[in-house]
Short mmCIF file of C-alpha atoms in Angstrom, two decimals:
data_model
loop_
_atom_site.label_atom_id
_atom_site.label_comp_id
_atom_site.label_asym_id
_atom_site.label_seq_id
_atom_site.Cartn_x
_atom_site.Cartn_y
_atom_site.Cartn_z
CA UNK A 12 0.00 0.00 0.00
CA UNK A 13 1.20 3.58 -0.62
CA UNK A 14 2.86 5.33 2.31
CA UNK A 15 0.53 7.69 4.14
CA UNK A 16 1.57 10.54 6.40
CA UNK A 17 -0.86 12.37 8.64
CA UNK A 18 -0.64 15.13 11.22
CA UNK A 19 -2.78 15.32 14.36
CA UNK A 20 -3.36 18.93 15.25
CA UNK A 21 -3.64 18.79 19.05
CA UNK A 22 -3.55 16.67 22.21
CA UNK A 23 -7.31 16.75 22.60
CA UNK A 24 -7.68 14.94 19.28
CA UNK A 25 -5.15 12.33 20.37
CA UNK A 26 -7.17 11.73 23.54
CA UNK A 27 -10.44 11.40 21.61
CA UNK A 28 -8.85 8.97 19.16
CA UNK A 29 -7.67 6.79 22.02
CA UNK A 30 -11.06 6.89 23.74
CA UNK A 31 -13.37 6.29 20.76
CA UNK A 32 -11.48 5.97 17.45
CA UNK A 33 -14.50 4.90 15.37
CA UNK A 34 -16.21 8.22 16.02
CA UNK A 35 -13.25 10.50 16.66
CA UNK A 36 -11.35 9.76 13.44
CA UNK A 37 -14.15 10.92 11.16
CA UNK A 38 -14.88 13.97 13.31
CA UNK A 39 -11.22 14.96 13.35
CA UNK A 40 -11.00 14.70 9.56
CA UNK A 41 -14.19 16.77 9.20
CA UNK A 42 -12.90 19.46 11.55
CA UNK A 43 -9.44 19.62 9.96
CA UNK A 44 -7.76 18.33 13.14
CA UNK A 45 -6.32 15.37 11.22
CA UNK A 46 -4.49 16.44 8.08
CA UNK A 47 -3.32 13.87 5.53
CA UNK A 48 0.01 15.30 4.35
CA UNK A 49 0.97 12.44 2.05
CA UNK A 50 -1.49 10.12 0.34
CA UNK A 51 -5.28 10.38 0.42
CA UNK A 52 -8.12 9.90 2.88
CA UNK A 53 -8.98 6.65 1.15
CA UNK A 54 -5.40 5.36 1.42
CA UNK A 55 -5.38 6.23 5.11
CA UNK A 56 -8.64 4.40 5.75
CA UNK A 57 -7.67 1.40 3.64
CA UNK A 58 -4.46 1.06 5.65
CA UNK A 59 -6.34 1.29 8.95
CA UNK A 60 -9.13 -1.10 7.94
CA UNK A 61 -6.70 -3.71 6.61
CA UNK A 62 -4.58 -3.49 9.74
CA UNK A 63 -7.47 -3.69 12.18
CA UNK A 64 -9.17 -6.57 10.35
CA UNK A 65 -6.11 -8.76 10.95
CA UNK A 66 -6.11 -8.46 14.74
CA UNK A 67 -8.68 -8.87 17.52
CA UNK A 68 -10.12 -5.69 19.05
CA UNK A 69 -8.63 -4.34 22.24
CA UNK A 70 -10.43 -4.95 25.51
CA UNK A 71 -11.73 -1.37 25.52
CA UNK A 72 -12.86 -1.50 21.88
CA UNK A 73 -14.61 -4.81 22.48
CA UNK A 74 -16.41 -3.41 25.53
CA UNK A 75 -17.47 -0.30 23.61
CA UNK A 76 -18.78 -2.46 20.76
CA UNK A 77 -20.83 -4.63 23.13
CA UNK A 78 -22.32 -1.53 24.78
CA UNK A 79 -23.34 -0.13 21.41
CA UNK A 80 -24.90 -3.45 20.42
CA UNK A 81 -26.81 -3.58 23.71
CA UNK A 82 -28.47 -0.19 23.15
CA UNK A 83 -28.89 -0.39 19.38
CA UNK A 84 -32.68 -0.81 19.56
CA UNK A 85 -32.93 2.57 21.30
CA UNK A 86 -30.80 4.17 18.58
CA UNK A 87 -33.02 2.57 15.91
CA UNK A 88 -36.41 3.45 17.40
CA UNK A 89 -37.73 4.10 13.90
CA UNK A 90 -41.35 5.05 14.43
CA UNK A 91 -42.98 6.62 11.34
CA UNK A 92 -42.12 10.11 12.62
CA UNK A 93 -38.51 9.26 13.43
CA UNK A 94 -38.12 7.36 10.17
CA UNK A 95 -39.17 10.45 8.19
CA UNK A 96 -36.78 12.63 10.21
CA UNK A 97 -33.91 10.22 9.58
CA UNK A 98 -34.65 10.11 5.85
CA UNK A 99 -34.80 13.91 5.74
CA UNK A 100 -31.33 14.12 7.31
CA UNK A 101 -29.70 12.32 4.38
CA UNK A 102 -31.97 12.06 1.36
CA UNK A 103 -33.37 15.58 1.44
CA UNK A 104 -30.01 17.11 0.65
CA UNK A 105 -30.15 19.11 -2.57
CA UNK A 106 -30.86 16.93 -5.58
CA UNK A 107 -28.04 18.75 -7.38
CA UNK A 108 -25.61 17.42 -4.79
CA UNK A 109 -26.35 13.77 -5.60
CA UNK A 110 -25.95 14.54 -9.30
CA UNK A 111 -22.28 15.28 -8.58
CA UNK A 112 -21.42 11.61 -8.16
CA UNK A 113 -24.34 9.32 -9.08
CA UNK A 114 -25.11 8.03 -12.57
CA UNK A 115 -27.63 9.88 -14.74
CA UNK A 116 -30.48 7.68 -13.43
CA UNK A 117 -29.47 8.53 -9.83
CA UNK A 118 -29.22 4.94 -8.64
CA UNK A 119 -28.05 5.31 -5.03
CA UNK A 120 -27.39 1.64 -4.31
CA UNK A 121 -24.96 -1.12 -5.22
CA UNK A 122 -24.42 -1.58 -8.96
CA UNK A 123 -23.72 -4.94 -10.61
CA UNK A 124 -20.47 -5.12 -12.57
CA UNK A 125 -21.01 -7.88 -15.13
CA UNK A 126 -17.47 -7.63 -16.51
CA UNK A 127 -14.19 -5.85 -15.70
CA UNK A 128 -14.14 -2.36 -17.09
CA UNK A 129 -17.91 -1.85 -16.96
CA UNK A 130 -18.86 1.79 -16.46
CA UNK A 131 -21.00 2.90 -13.53
CA UNK A 132 -23.89 3.52 -15.94
CA UNK A 133 -23.57 0.01 -17.41
CA UNK A 134 -23.36 -1.56 -13.96
CA UNK A 135 -26.42 0.28 -12.64
CA UNK A 136 -28.44 -0.76 -15.69
CA UNK A 137 -27.30 -4.36 -15.12
CA UNK A 138 -28.41 -4.13 -11.48
CA UNK A 139 -31.89 -3.07 -12.52
CA UNK A 140 -32.14 -5.88 -15.10
CA UNK A 141 -31.04 -8.43 -12.51
CA UNK A 142 -33.64 -7.29 -10.01
CA UNK A 143 -36.41 -7.27 -12.61
CA UNK A 144 -35.45 -10.80 -13.68
CA UNK A 145 -35.64 -12.08 -10.11
CA UNK A 146 -39.14 -10.62 -9.79
CA UNK A 147 -40.30 -12.71 -12.79
CA UNK A 148 -42.47 -9.83 -13.97
CA UNK A 149 -45.37 -9.96 -16.42
CA UNK A 150 -47.25 -7.13 -18.17
CA UNK A 151 -50.00 -5.57 -16.10
CA UNK A 152 -48.77 -6.83 -12.74
CA UNK A 153 -48.91 -4.41 -9.82
CA UNK A 154 -45.49 -3.69 -8.35
CA UNK A 155 -44.67 -1.90 -5.10
CA UNK A 156 -41.27 -0.23 -4.78
CA UNK A 157 -40.55 0.44 -1.09
CA UNK A 158 -37.98 3.24 -0.90
CA UNK A 159 -38.29 4.32 -4.53
CA UNK A 160 -35.53 6.95 -4.49
CA UNK A 161 -35.42 9.17 -7.58
CA UNK A 162 -37.67 6.75 -9.45
CA UNK A 163 -35.22 5.08 -11.80
CA UNK A 164 -35.96 1.47 -10.88
CA UNK A 165 -39.75 1.87 -11.02
CA UNK A 166 -39.61 3.65 -14.37
CA UNK A 167 -37.30 0.99 -15.81
CA UNK A 168 -39.57 -1.83 -14.61
CA UNK A 169 -42.64 -0.20 -16.14
CA UNK A 170 -40.90 0.52 -19.43
CA UNK A 171 -39.27 -2.88 -19.87
CA UNK A 172 -42.03 -5.17 -18.56
CA UNK A 173 -45.35 -3.34 -18.85
CA UNK A 174 -45.98 -3.63 -15.11
CA UNK A 175 -47.80 -0.94 -13.12
CA UNK A 176 -45.55 0.50 -10.42
CA UNK A 177 -46.31 2.30 -7.18
CA UNK A 178 -43.24 3.77 -5.50
CA UNK A 179 -43.16 5.12 -1.95
CA UNK A 180 -40.54 7.29 -0.28
CA UNK A 181 -40.23 9.48 2.82
CA UNK A 182 -38.00 12.00 1.06
CA UNK A 183 -39.75 15.09 -0.28
CA UNK A 184 -36.80 15.88 -2.56
CA UNK A 185 -36.93 12.40 -4.07
CA UNK A 186 -40.71 12.51 -4.42
CA UNK A 187 -40.59 15.78 -6.35
CA UNK A 188 -37.95 14.46 -8.74
CA UNK A 189 -39.50 11.03 -9.26
CA UNK A 190 -43.03 12.38 -9.75
CA UNK A 191 -41.78 14.77 -12.42
CA UNK A 192 -40.00 11.92 -14.19
CA UNK A 193 -43.12 9.76 -14.05
CA UNK A 194 -45.30 12.52 -15.48
CA UNK A 195 -42.86 13.17 -18.31
CA UNK A 196 -42.51 9.46 -19.13
CA UNK A 197 -46.19 8.71 -19.59
CA UNK A 198 -45.59 5.28 -18.04
CA UNK A 199 -47.97 3.59 -15.53
CA UNK A 200 -45.92 4.70 -12.52
CA UNK A 201 -47.05 6.58 -9.42
CA UNK A 202 -44.89 7.88 -6.59
CA UNK A 203 -46.12 8.77 -3.11
CA UNK A 204 -44.81 10.27 0.12
CA UNK A 205 -45.79 7.36 2.35
CA UNK A 206 -44.48 5.05 5.05
CA UNK A 207 -44.65 1.38 4.13
CA UNK A 208 -46.58 0.71 7.35
CA UNK A 209 -49.49 2.84 6.10
CA UNK A 210 -50.12 0.79 2.94
CA UNK A 211 -53.21 -1.40 2.62
CA UNK A 212 -53.30 -2.39 -1.09
CA UNK A 213 -52.20 -5.79 -2.39
CA UNK A 214 -49.45 -6.22 -4.97
CA UNK A 215 -48.21 -8.97 -7.27
CA UNK A 216 -44.59 -8.00 -6.71
CA UNK A 217 -42.71 -6.03 -4.06
CA UNK A 218 -39.19 -4.70 -4.49
CA UNK A 219 -37.07 -2.79 -2.01
CA UNK A 220 -33.56 -1.63 -2.84
CA UNK A 221 -31.37 0.10 -0.26
CA UNK A 222 -34.23 0.78 2.14
CA UNK A 223 -34.05 -2.18 4.55
CA UNK A 224 -30.93 -0.67 6.14
CA UNK A 225 -33.24 2.05 7.53
CA UNK A 226 -35.92 -0.23 9.01
CA UNK A 227 -34.25 -0.70 12.41
CA UNK A 228 -33.47 -4.02 14.04
CA UNK A 229 -36.48 -3.80 16.35
CA UNK A 230 -38.86 -3.55 13.38
CA UNK A 231 -37.71 -6.47 11.23
CA UNK A 232 -40.71 -8.68 12.02
CA UNK A 233 -43.09 -5.74 11.48
CA UNK A 234 -41.47 -5.10 8.10
CA UNK A 235 -41.72 -8.66 6.83
CA UNK A 236 -45.23 -9.04 8.26
CA UNK A 237 -46.23 -6.03 6.18
CA UNK A 238 -44.53 -7.46 3.08
CA UNK A 239 -46.46 -10.70 3.61
CA UNK A 240 -49.78 -8.89 4.06
CA UNK A 241 -49.28 -6.70 0.99
CA UNK A 242 -48.30 -9.59 -1.30
CA UNK A 243 -50.86 -11.54 -3.28
CA UNK A 244 -50.79 -15.26 -2.52
CA UNK A 245 -48.77 -15.93 -5.68
CA UNK A 246 -46.63 -12.84 -5.16
CA UNK A 247 -42.86 -12.43 -5.14
CA UNK A 248 -40.69 -9.96 -3.22
CA UNK A 249 -37.05 -9.00 -3.77
CA UNK A 250 -35.18 -7.32 -0.90
CA UNK A 251 -31.78 -5.80 -1.75
CA UNK A 252 -29.85 -4.64 1.31
CA UNK A 253 -26.35 -4.00 2.54
CA UNK A 254 -25.33 -6.77 4.92
CA UNK A 255 -22.46 -7.96 7.07
CA UNK A 256 -20.70 -11.30 6.74
CA UNK A 257 -20.01 -11.23 10.49
CA UNK A 258 -22.40 -11.88 13.40
CA UNK A 259 -24.83 -9.12 14.47
CA UNK A 260 -23.29 -5.93 15.82
CA UNK A 261 -23.88 -2.19 16.01
CA UNK A 262 -23.82 0.69 13.55
CA UNK A 263 -20.53 2.56 13.21
CA UNK A 264 -20.97 5.62 15.45
CA UNK A 265 -19.74 8.11 12.83
CA UNK A 266 -22.22 6.79 10.27
CA UNK A 267 -25.03 6.77 12.85
CA UNK A 268 -24.37 10.35 13.95
CA UNK A 269 -23.59 12.10 10.68
CA UNK A 270 -24.74 10.01 7.71
CA UNK A 271 -27.57 7.54 8.41
CA UNK A 272 -29.20 8.12 11.81
CA UNK A 273 -31.36 5.16 12.74
CA UNK A 274 -29.63 2.91 10.20
CA UNK A 275 -28.17 -0.55 10.69
CA UNK A 276 -26.40 -3.11 8.47
CA UNK A 277 -27.84 -6.54 9.32
CA UNK A 278 -26.33 -9.98 9.49
CA UNK A 279 -28.07 -12.53 7.27
CA UNK A 280 -29.07 -14.48 10.38
CA UNK A 281 -31.08 -11.49 11.65
CA UNK A 282 -32.92 -11.05 8.36
CA UNK A 283 -33.81 -14.68 7.71
CA UNK A 284 -34.98 -15.21 11.30
CA UNK A 285 -37.55 -12.43 10.87
CA UNK A 286 -38.61 -13.75 7.45
CA UNK A 287 -39.20 -17.24 8.82
CA UNK A 288 -41.22 -16.01 11.78
CA UNK A 289 -43.58 -14.04 9.51
CA UNK A 290 -44.49 -16.95 7.27
CA UNK A 291 -42.55 -16.03 4.13
CA UNK A 292 -40.35 -18.45 2.20
CA UNK A 293 -36.80 -17.58 1.17
CA UNK A 294 -36.74 -18.80 -2.44
CA UNK A 295 -33.33 -17.43 -3.46
CA UNK A 296 -30.35 -15.70 -1.84
CA UNK A 297 -27.47 -14.02 -3.67
CA UNK A 298 -24.52 -12.33 -1.97
CA UNK A 299 -22.90 -9.60 -4.06
CA UNK A 300 -19.24 -9.41 -3.06
CA UNK A 301 -17.07 -6.39 -3.94
CA UNK A 302 -19.70 -4.94 -6.27
CA UNK A 303 -20.42 -2.17 -3.75
CA UNK A 304 -16.70 -1.51 -3.31
CA UNK A 305 -16.48 -0.85 -7.06
CA UNK A 306 -19.66 1.25 -6.95
CA UNK A 307 -18.28 3.36 -4.11
CA UNK A 308 -14.97 3.77 -5.89
CA UNK A 309 -16.80 5.25 -8.86
CA UNK A 310 -18.85 7.55 -6.59
CA UNK A 311 -15.77 8.65 -4.65
CA UNK A 312 -13.82 9.48 -7.80
CA UNK A 313 -16.74 11.43 -9.25
CA UNK A 314 -17.27 13.25 -5.96
CA UNK A 315 -13.62 14.28 -5.79
CA UNK A 316 -13.78 15.52 -9.39
CA UNK A 317 -16.68 17.80 -8.35
CA UNK A 318 -15.56 18.48 -4.78
CA UNK A 319 -15.46 22.25 -5.13
CA UNK A 320 -19.07 22.23 -6.29
CA UNK A 321 -20.01 20.38 -3.09
CA UNK A 322 -18.12 22.99 -1.06
CA UNK A 323 -20.01 25.75 -2.88
CA UNK A 324 -23.37 24.06 -2.15
CA UNK A 325 -22.58 23.50 1.54
CA UNK A 326 -19.10 24.10 3.00
CA UNK A 327 -15.63 22.59 3.39
CA UNK A 328 -16.53 20.63 6.52
CA UNK A 329 -19.46 19.00 4.71
CA UNK A 330 -17.21 18.05 1.80
CA UNK A 331 -14.67 16.50 4.18
CA UNK A 332 -17.47 14.54 5.85
CA UNK A 333 -18.68 13.11 2.54
CA UNK A 334 -15.20 12.29 1.32
CA UNK A 335 -14.59 10.42 4.58
CA UNK A 336 -17.95 8.60 4.36
CA UNK A 337 -17.42 7.44 0.77
CA UNK A 338 -13.81 6.42 1.42
CA UNK A 339 -14.60 4.59 4.66
CA UNK A 340 -17.49 2.76 3.04
CA UNK A 341 -15.38 1.64 0.09
CA UNK A 342 -12.62 0.39 2.39
CA UNK A 343 -15.16 -1.52 4.49
CA UNK A 344 -16.75 -3.23 1.49
CA UNK A 345 -13.35 -4.07 0.06
CA UNK A 346 -11.58 -5.28 3.22
CA UNK A 347 -13.95 -5.58 6.20
CA UNK A 348 -16.71 -8.03 5.36
CA UNK A 349 -19.53 -5.79 4.16
CA UNK A 350 -21.55 -7.25 1.28
CA UNK A 351 -24.98 -6.93 -0.32
CA UNK A 352 -27.78 -9.47 0.14
CA UNK A 353 -30.51 -10.02 -2.43
CA UNK A 354 -33.31 -12.11 -0.91
CA UNK A 355 -36.16 -13.38 -3.05
CA UNK A 356 -39.28 -14.19 -1.04
CA UNK A 357 -42.63 -15.82 -1.74
CA UNK A 358 -45.66 -17.20 0.10
CA UNK A 359 -45.80 -20.49 -1.80
CA UNK A 360 -43.11 -22.98 -2.79
CA UNK A 361 -44.48 -23.36 -6.31
CA UNK A 362 -44.78 -19.67 -7.21
CA UNK A 363 -41.52 -19.58 -9.18
CA UNK A 364 -39.78 -22.02 -11.57
CA UNK A 365 -37.70 -24.76 -9.98
CA UNK A 366 -34.44 -23.59 -11.54
CA UNK A 367 -32.80 -20.16 -11.77
CA UNK A 368 -32.73 -20.13 -15.58
CA UNK A 369 -35.50 -17.52 -15.76
CA UNK A 370 -33.14 -15.05 -14.05
CA UNK A 371 -30.64 -15.15 -16.92
CA UNK A 372 -30.85 -13.63 -20.39
CA UNK A 373 -30.32 -17.07 -21.93
CA UNK A 374 -33.03 -18.64 -19.81
CA UNK A 375 -35.59 -15.91 -20.57
CA UNK A 376 -34.90 -16.14 -24.30
CA UNK A 377 -35.38 -19.91 -24.23
CA UNK A 378 -38.69 -19.54 -22.39
CA UNK A 379 -40.24 -17.01 -24.77
CA UNK A 380 -41.47 -19.43 -27.48
CA UNK A 381 -43.03 -21.68 -24.85
CA UNK A 382 -44.87 -18.75 -23.28
CA UNK A 383 -46.21 -17.60 -26.68
CA UNK A 384 -47.38 -21.13 -27.54
CA UNK A 385 -49.18 -21.40 -24.23
#
């Protein structure tokens, strides 16, 4: 790894780093009390993450981690009101800000890199195709998109499959942008400002991409109970979420305080336990490894290329915070066991074909003549 040199500005920062490094490091970078004099923020974080992942935590760090895990339900008390406040904190930043580093469709979740050298735009389009394939969509079906973002996934599903899409979000900025896109498209897509818990309609398909991380560990059974109740008996759901390959834990304190309040990255054991208890069947699981690291690399590089625009929109401290967040996230997905889970769910064992061929381009092409003959 490249050599990195940093300067710590004062003794107080040294004390805070010793007491709570997970929180203090990001705050010190934001406040300009840690200055990287040689190398980059990403190189610093990659060095730290790689080093720490090879050794057990200290007694103090282990104790601090257990305390945070013990109180995590309080930190993730995501009632409808708190959930909207948490979404506002992050997703109601200026839409122009997200344009600085996202692709043109504003996909703010893990892309799928089908081959080395794929562009971010190609990888995000591949992600949408993969999700649509796993939903086994047919024209005219009713699709619910929980956490619909800027509308790109819902619009793509409607355009490519002929399905009717309802997207819900708690972000007013996202709702304004997605509703405008839907109106201009003329497609059968509707977006609403609505909490998933308030829905009463039934849907043939449910998709949720990058929203489950905001549900809160105390609400997992409520979430999957609602998915079950909203699905038709022959329905299919696809949940795409960041996950950890380690046992359950707690949210990084810097991320919880400054980036995603109320958020949590689950272990697969936590998710599947809630699914099983609410009467849904896990029909397929895929773990995307390193795809988010590559996505974050693309976002980080684009952000740095437009960094001064971010400073002009907000300020230097905000730009440092976002550079740290993107760099820390990339290092964690590349070296510290963070992955992405895609869980396909159904109510009945026979809802979907017995093999995964229908999820592939080759399998769908082979099935077309049979479907027409039928």
